[in-house]
């Protein structure tokens, strides 16, 4: 990931405002070099999918058929890769960057399709990404292999990439952006997270859950180990996303205009680290984590399913897509289904606190610091709970761990879900309940 920094420096120093063809070629070759360094000859998988995607845009035009064909081909290719390379361990293999590329290419087909619509039919997000013309093959390759987003993201549109190549994403018109300081800040933060992960991950390995020693520990110890393990393991993702964001900032892709007189560099932010560290809410963690992928799913799946007329159904379909996109292991299904259940119960609990005068007063009282500590403990304990199957992959492994802690997460949120209506009756005044029901 850090090899993207010298690539961005070369682009800033020698290629800024050069002809677009030169810049596309540099980005393509740089991305290919990174792919070859990490995955050797297996880089041909990405090249095949990019070339096929280009042919679809050229030959099928701005049609629903193009979007459906792209979606089916890219997803089937990715799932076939998962099937033939799957193991029971966390591996660094060609499917890791390919899942990022899959979203990028599917999103490209949507943006190309939107470019053929009247602007009145598009949302503000769709207008920003809509492509007015067919991109060239070299342009699609440069966009796909851009060194700041090829390996682990973030997601960005071809229109934004075109703005980068045109030299528009800068705080100094006609000059390379003054982004070295904000880029190095993200690099330092990403490196710190990487150091934390490198130091503590040997003490909290995934393999420990499968040992007899873990099962022999007291119940409280097993639960606390899950909490600490989750906190450490997530730094693996935080570090690489923050480092990649620094590359995007250095190149200019992270430029996000001016707010209150200050230049912003968060257009490619994939992590809100402060929110991630301080929020006591599951929804807050989700909002701070893998932001661009969540935004991609919201834009291209959730909002495109508006015709269903049911937000819950659209939410379930979006989570189902993300489950399949992550891989074929049963652990992904358990993780995202548990996430949906937890978020549902949390939203009901927040609504209860908001509508109950007693709970609202308690939440705003001097006791809140104590409430916050308890809330954080519950938050991180049960944040690790659905993360277990996500990282352990197979049914036999995660079921064994869940059994060892007596399915406490399932029971906790099931009980919360069942008693929530009774708590509303007891704590929310009748007038408030009737008004809420009408809403």
C-alpha positions in Angstrom: 0.0 0.0 0.0 2.8 2.4 0.8 4.2 2.0 -2.7 1.4 4.2 -3.9 3.1 7.2 -2.2 6.1 7.3 -4.6 3.7 6.9 -7.5 1.7 9.9 -6.4 4.9 11.9 -5.9 6.1 11.1 -9.5 2.6 12.1 -10.8 2.7 15.4 -8.9 6.3 16.2 -9.9 6.5 15.2 -13.5 3.0 14.4 -14.9 0.6 17.0 -13.5 -1.1 18.8 -16.4 0.6 16.5 -19.0 -1.6 15.1 -21.8 -4.3 12.7 -20.6 -2.9 9.8 -22.5 0.4 10.0 -20.7 -1.3 10.2 -17.3 -3.6 7.2 -18.1 -0.6 5.2 -19.2 1.3 6.0 -16.1 -1.6 5.1 -13.8 -2.1 1.8 -15.7 1.5 0.8 -15.6 1.9 1.8 -11.9 -1.2 -0.3 -11.0 0.0 -3.2 -13.0 3.4 -3.1 -11.3 1.7 -3.1 -7.9 -0.5 -6.0 -9.0 2.5 -8.0 -10.3 4.5 -7.3 -7.2 1.7 -8.7 -5.0 0.1 -11.3 -7.2 2.5 -12.2 -10.0 0.9 -13.5 -13.2 -2.5 -13.6 -11.6 -2.9 -9.9 -12.6 -4.4 -11.2 -15.8 -7.7 -11.7 -14.0 -8.2 -8.0 -13.5 -7.0 -7.2 -17.1 -9.6 -9.6 -18.6 -12.5 -8.1 -16.6 -11.5 -4.5 -17.4 -11.2 -5.3 -21.1 -14.6 -7.1 -21.1 -16.2 -4.2 -19.3 -14.9 -1.8 -21.9 -16.3 -3.9 -24.7 -19.7 -4.0 -23.0 -19.8 -0.2 -22.9 -18.7 0.1 -26.5 -20.9 -2.6 -28.0 -24.0 -2.5 -25.9 -24.4 1.2 -25.3 -26.4 3.0 -22.6 -28.9 0.2 -22.0 -30.2 -1.8 -19.1 -28.7 -4.8 -20.8 -25.3 -3.3 -20.4 -25.8 -2.8 -16.6 -27.3 -6.3 -16.1 -24.6 -7.9 -18.3 -21.8 -6.1 -16.4 -23.3 -7.0 -13.0 -23.7 -10.6 -13.9 -20.3 -11.1 -15.6 -18.3 -9.2 -12.9 -20.0 -10.9 -10.0 -19.8 -14.4 -11.5 -16.1 -13.9 -12.3 -15.5 -12.8 -8.7 -17.5 -15.6 -7.2 -15.7 -18.2 -9.4 -12.4 -16.7 -8.1 -13.6 -17.1 -4.6 -14.7 -20.7 -5.3 -11.4 -21.9 -6.8 -9.1 -20.1 -4.4 -11.0 -20.4 -1.1 -9.3 -21.7 2.0 -10.2 -21.7 5.6 -7.7 -19.0 6.4 -7.3 -15.2 5.7 -5.2 -15.1 2.6 -3.7 -12.3 0.5 -4.6 -13.4 -3.0 -5.8 -11.9 -6.3 -9.4 -11.9 -5.2 -8.7 -9.3 -2.5 -8.2 -6.3 -5.0 -10.5 -8.0 -7.5 -13.6 -7.5 -5.2 -12.8 -3.8 -5.1 -12.4 -3.8 -8.9 -15.7 -5.6 -9.3 -17.6 -2.7 -7.6 -15.7 -0.2 -9.6 -16.6 -1.8 -12.9 -20.2 -2.4 -12.0 -20.4 1.3 -10.9 -18.9 2.3 -14.2 -21.8 0.6 -16.1 -24.3 2.4 -13.9 -22.6 5.8 -14.5 -22.4 5.2 -18.2 -26.2 4.3 -18.3 -27.0 7.4 -16.2 -25.1 9.6 -18.7 -27.8 8.8 -21.4 -30.7 10.1 -19.2 -32.1 13.6 -18.9 -30.6 15.4 -16.0 -34.1 15.9 -14.5 -34.3 12.1 -14.0 -31.1 11.9 -12.0 -30.4 12.5 -8.3 -27.5 14.8 -7.3 -25.2 11.8 -6.7 -26.1 10.3 -10.1 -25.4 13.7 -11.8 -21.9 13.8 -10.3 -21.0 10.3 -11.6 -22.9 10.3 -15.0 -20.6 9.9 -18.0 -21.4 12.1 -21.0 -19.4 10.1 -23.4 -17.8 6.7 -23.9 -14.4 6.4 -22.2 -11.4 5.2 -24.1 -9.8 1.8 -23.3 -6.7 3.4 -21.8 -8.9 5.7 -19.7 -10.8 2.7 -18.3 -7.5 0.9 -17.5 -6.0 4.0 -15.8 -9.2 4.4 -13.8 -9.2 0.8 -12.8 -5.5 0.4 -12.0 -5.1 3.8 -10.3 -2.5 3.1 -7.5 -4.5 4.9 -4.8 -7.5 2.6 -5.0 -6.6 -0.6 -6.8 -5.6 -2.8 -3.9 -8.1 -1.9 -1.1 -10.1 1.0 -2.3 -11.5 3.6 -1.9 -14.3 3.6 -4.5 -14.6 6.6 -6.7 -16.2 7.3 -10.0 -14.7 7.6 -13.5 -15.9 11.2 -13.6 -13.8 12.0 -10.5 -10.8 10.3 -12.1 -11.3 12.4 -15.2 -11.2 15.5 -13.0 -8.0 14.4 -11.5 -6.4 13.8 -14.9 -7.6 17.2 -16.1 -5.9 18.9 -13.1 -9.1 20.1 -11.6 -8.7 18.5 -8.1 -6.3 21.0 -6.6 -6.4 23.9 -4.2 -4.0 25.8 -6.6 -5.5 26.1 -10.1 -2.9 25.0 -12.7 -0.5 23.7 -10.0 -0.2 20.4 -8.1 -2.3 20.4 -4.9 -0.7 21.5 -1.6 -1.7 18.1 -0.1 1.6 16.8 1.3 0.8 17.8 4.9 -2.7 16.2 5.1 -1.4 13.2 3.2 1.4 12.7 5.6 -1.0 13.0 8.5 -3.1 10.2 7.2 0.1 8.2 6.5 1.2 8.7 10.1 -2.2 7.7 11.4 -2.3 4.6 9.2 1.2 3.6 10.2 0.3 4.0 13.9 -2.7 1.7 13.4 -0.5 -0.7 11.6 2.0 -0.7 14.4 -0.8 -1.3 17.0 -2.1 -4.3 14.9 1.5 -5.7 14.5 2.2 -5.5 18.2 -1.1 -6.9 19.6 -2.4 -9.2 16.9 0.0 -12.1 18.0 -1.7 -12.0 21.4 -5.2 -12.2 19.9 -4.9 -14.7 17.0 -8.0 -16.1 15.3 -6.6 -19.6 15.8 -7.0 -19.2 19.6 -10.7 -19.6 19.4 -10.3 -23.2 18.1 -8.1 -24.3 21.0 -9.0 -26.3 24.1 -7.4 -23.6 26.2 -9.9 -21.0 25.1 -12.8 -23.3 26.0 -11.3 -24.0 29.4 -11.3 -20.3 30.3 -14.1 -18.8 32.4 -17.2 -17.4 30.6 -16.2 -13.8 31.4 -12.7 -14.3 30.0 -14.0 -15.7 26.8 -16.3 -12.7 26.3 -13.6 -10.2 27.2 -11.2 -11.9 24.8 -13.7 -11.5 22.0 -14.0 -7.8 22.8 -10.2 -7.2 22.8 -9.7 -9.5 19.7 -12.3 -7.5 17.7 -10.7 -4.2 18.7 -7.3 -5.4 17.5 -8.3 -7.2 14.4 -10.2 -4.2 13.0 -6.9 -2.2 13.0 -5.9 -4.5 10.1 -8.5 -2.9 8.0 -8.3 0.6 9.4 -4.5 0.8 8.7 -4.7 -0.1 5.1 -7.7 2.2 4.3 -6.1 5.2 6.0 -2.8 4.6 4.2 -4.6 4.3 0.9 -6.5 7.5 1.6 -3.2 9.3 2.1 -2.1 8.2 -1.4 -5.3 9.6 -2.8 -4.8 12.9 -0.9 -1.3 13.2 -2.1 -2.3 12.8 -5.8 -5.2 15.2 -5.4 -8.0 12.7 -5.7 -9.0 13.4 -2.1 -9.6 17.1 -2.7 -13.1 18.0 -1.7 -13.5 21.7 -2.2 -13.6 24.5 0.4 -15.8 24.5 3.6 -15.8 27.5 5.9 -12.7 28.9 4.1 -10.7 25.7 4.5 -9.6 23.2 1.8 -11.0 19.8 2.5 -9.2 16.5 1.6 -11.7 13.9 2.7 -13.3 13.0 -0.7 -11.7 9.5 -0.5 -12.0 9.0 3.3 -12.8 5.4 4.0 -12.5 5.8 7.8 -13.6 8.3 10.3 -11.1 7.2 12.9 -12.2 9.5 15.8 -15.9 8.5 15.4 -14.7 4.8 15.1 -12.9 5.1 18.4 -15.4 7.1 20.4 -18.9 6.2 19.2 -20.9 4.0 21.7 -23.3 3.0 18.9 -23.2 0.1 16.5 -24.6 2.4 13.8 -21.8 4.9 14.5 -19.2 2.2 14.0 -20.8 1.2 10.7 -21.0 4.9 9.6 -17.2 5.3 10.4 -16.0 2.1 8.8 -15.4 1.3 5.1 -17.3 4.5 4.2 -16.9 4.4 0.4 -18.0 0.8 0.1 -21.1 1.5 2.2 -21.8 4.6 0.1 -21.3 2.6 -3.1 -23.8 0.0 -1.9 -26.3 2.7 -0.9 -26.0 4.5 -4.2 -26.0 1.5 -6.6 -28.1 -1.1 -4.7 -30.2 0.4 -1.9 -31.4 3.5 -3.8 -31.8 1.7 -7.1 -34.3 -0.6 -5.3 -36.6 2.3 -4.6 -39.2 0.7 -6.9 -39.7 -2.0 -4.2 -41.4 0.7 -2.1 -40.0 -0.8 1.2 -36.8 0.4 2.9 -36.5 -2.7 5.0 -36.6 -4.9 2.0 -34.1 -2.7 0.2 -31.9 -2.8 3.2 -32.0 -6.6 3.4 -31.3 -6.9 -0.3 -28.3 -4.6 0.0 -26.9 -6.6 2.9 -27.5 -9.8 0.9 -25.5 -8.3 -2.0 -22.6 -7.4 0.4 -22.7 -10.8 1.8 -22.2 -12.5 -1.5 -19.7 -9.9 -2.6 -17.5 -10.7 0.4 -17.4 -14.4 -0.4 -19.0 -17.8 -0.3 -18.3 -18.7 3.4 -21.2 -19.2 5.7 -19.6 -16.7 8.2 -20.4 -13.8 6.0 -24.1 -14.7 6.0 -24.1 -14.9 9.8 -22.2 -11.7 10.2 -24.5 -9.5 8.0 -27.7 -11.1 9.3 -26.6 -10.5 12.9 -25.6 -6.9 11.9 -29.1 -6.3 10.6 -30.7 -7.6 13.7 -28.4 -5.6 16.0 -29.0 -2.4 14.1 -32.8 -3.0 14.2 -32.8 -3.4 18.0 -30.5 -0.4 18.5 -32.7 1.9 16.4 -35.7 0.8 18.5 -33.7 1.5 21.7 -32.7 4.9 20.5 -36.3 5.7 19.6 -37.3 4.6 23.1 -34.8 6.9 24.7 -35.8 9.8 22.5 -39.6 9.4 23.2 -39.3 8.6 26.9 -39.0 11.8 29.1 -37.4 9.7 31.9 -34.8 8.1 29.7 -34.1 11.4 27.9 -33.5 13.1 31.3 -31.3 10.2 32.4 -29.2 10.3 29.2 -28.6 14.1 29.8 -27.8 13.7 33.5 -24.4 13.8 35.3 -24.6 10.0 35.2 -24.0 9.9 31.5 -20.2 9.2 31.8 -21.1 6.0 33.6 -23.8 5.2 31.1 -21.2 5.8 28.3 -18.7 3.4 29.8 -21.4 0.6 30.1 -22.6 1.4 26.6 -19.1 1.2 25.2 -18.5 -2.2 26.9 -21.7 -3.6 25.4 -20.9 -2.0 22.1 -17.5 -3.5 21.7 -18.4 -6.8 23.2 -21.2 -7.3 20.7 -19.3 -5.7 17.9 -16.9 -8.6 18.1 -19.7 -11.1 18.3 -20.9 -10.8 14.6 -17.3 -10.2 13.5 -16.4 -13.8 14.7 -18.0 -15.6 11.8 -16.7 -12.9 9.4 -13.1 -13.8 10.3 -13.5 -17.5 11.1 -15.3 -18.2 7.8 -16.5 -21.7 8.2 -19.5 -23.1 10.0 -17.7 -25.5 12.3 -15.4 -22.8 13.6 -17.8 -19.9 14.4 -20.5 -22.2 15.7 -18.0 -23.7 18.2 -17.1 -20.2 19.5 -20.8 -19.2 19.7 -21.5 -22.4 21.6 -18.7 -21.7 24.0 -20.3 -18.3 25.0 -23.8 -19.8 25.0 -25.0 -17.7 22.0 -25.1 -14.7 24.4 -25.2 -12.1 21.6 -28.2 -13.8 20.0 -30.0 -14.0 23.3 -29.2 -10.5 24.4 -30.6 -8.9 21.2 -33.5 -11.3 21.0 -34.5 -10.4 24.5 -34.1 -6.7 23.7 -36.2 -7.1 20.6 -39.0 -8.9 22.5 -39.2 -6.6 25.5 -38.9 -3.3 23.6 -42.7 -3.0 23.0 -43.4 -3.5 26.7 -40.7 -0.9 27.6 -42.4 1.6 25.3 -45.7 1.0 27.0 -44.2 1.5 30.4 -41.8 4.4 29.7 -43.4 6.4 26.8 -46.5 8.5 27.6 -49.7 7.4 25.8 -49.9 10.7 23.9 -46.3 10.2 22.6 -47.1 6.6 21.6 -50.2 7.6 19.6 -48.4 10.4 17.8 -45.5 8.1 17.0 -47.9 5.5 15.7 -49.6 8.0 13.4 -46.1 9.1 12.1 
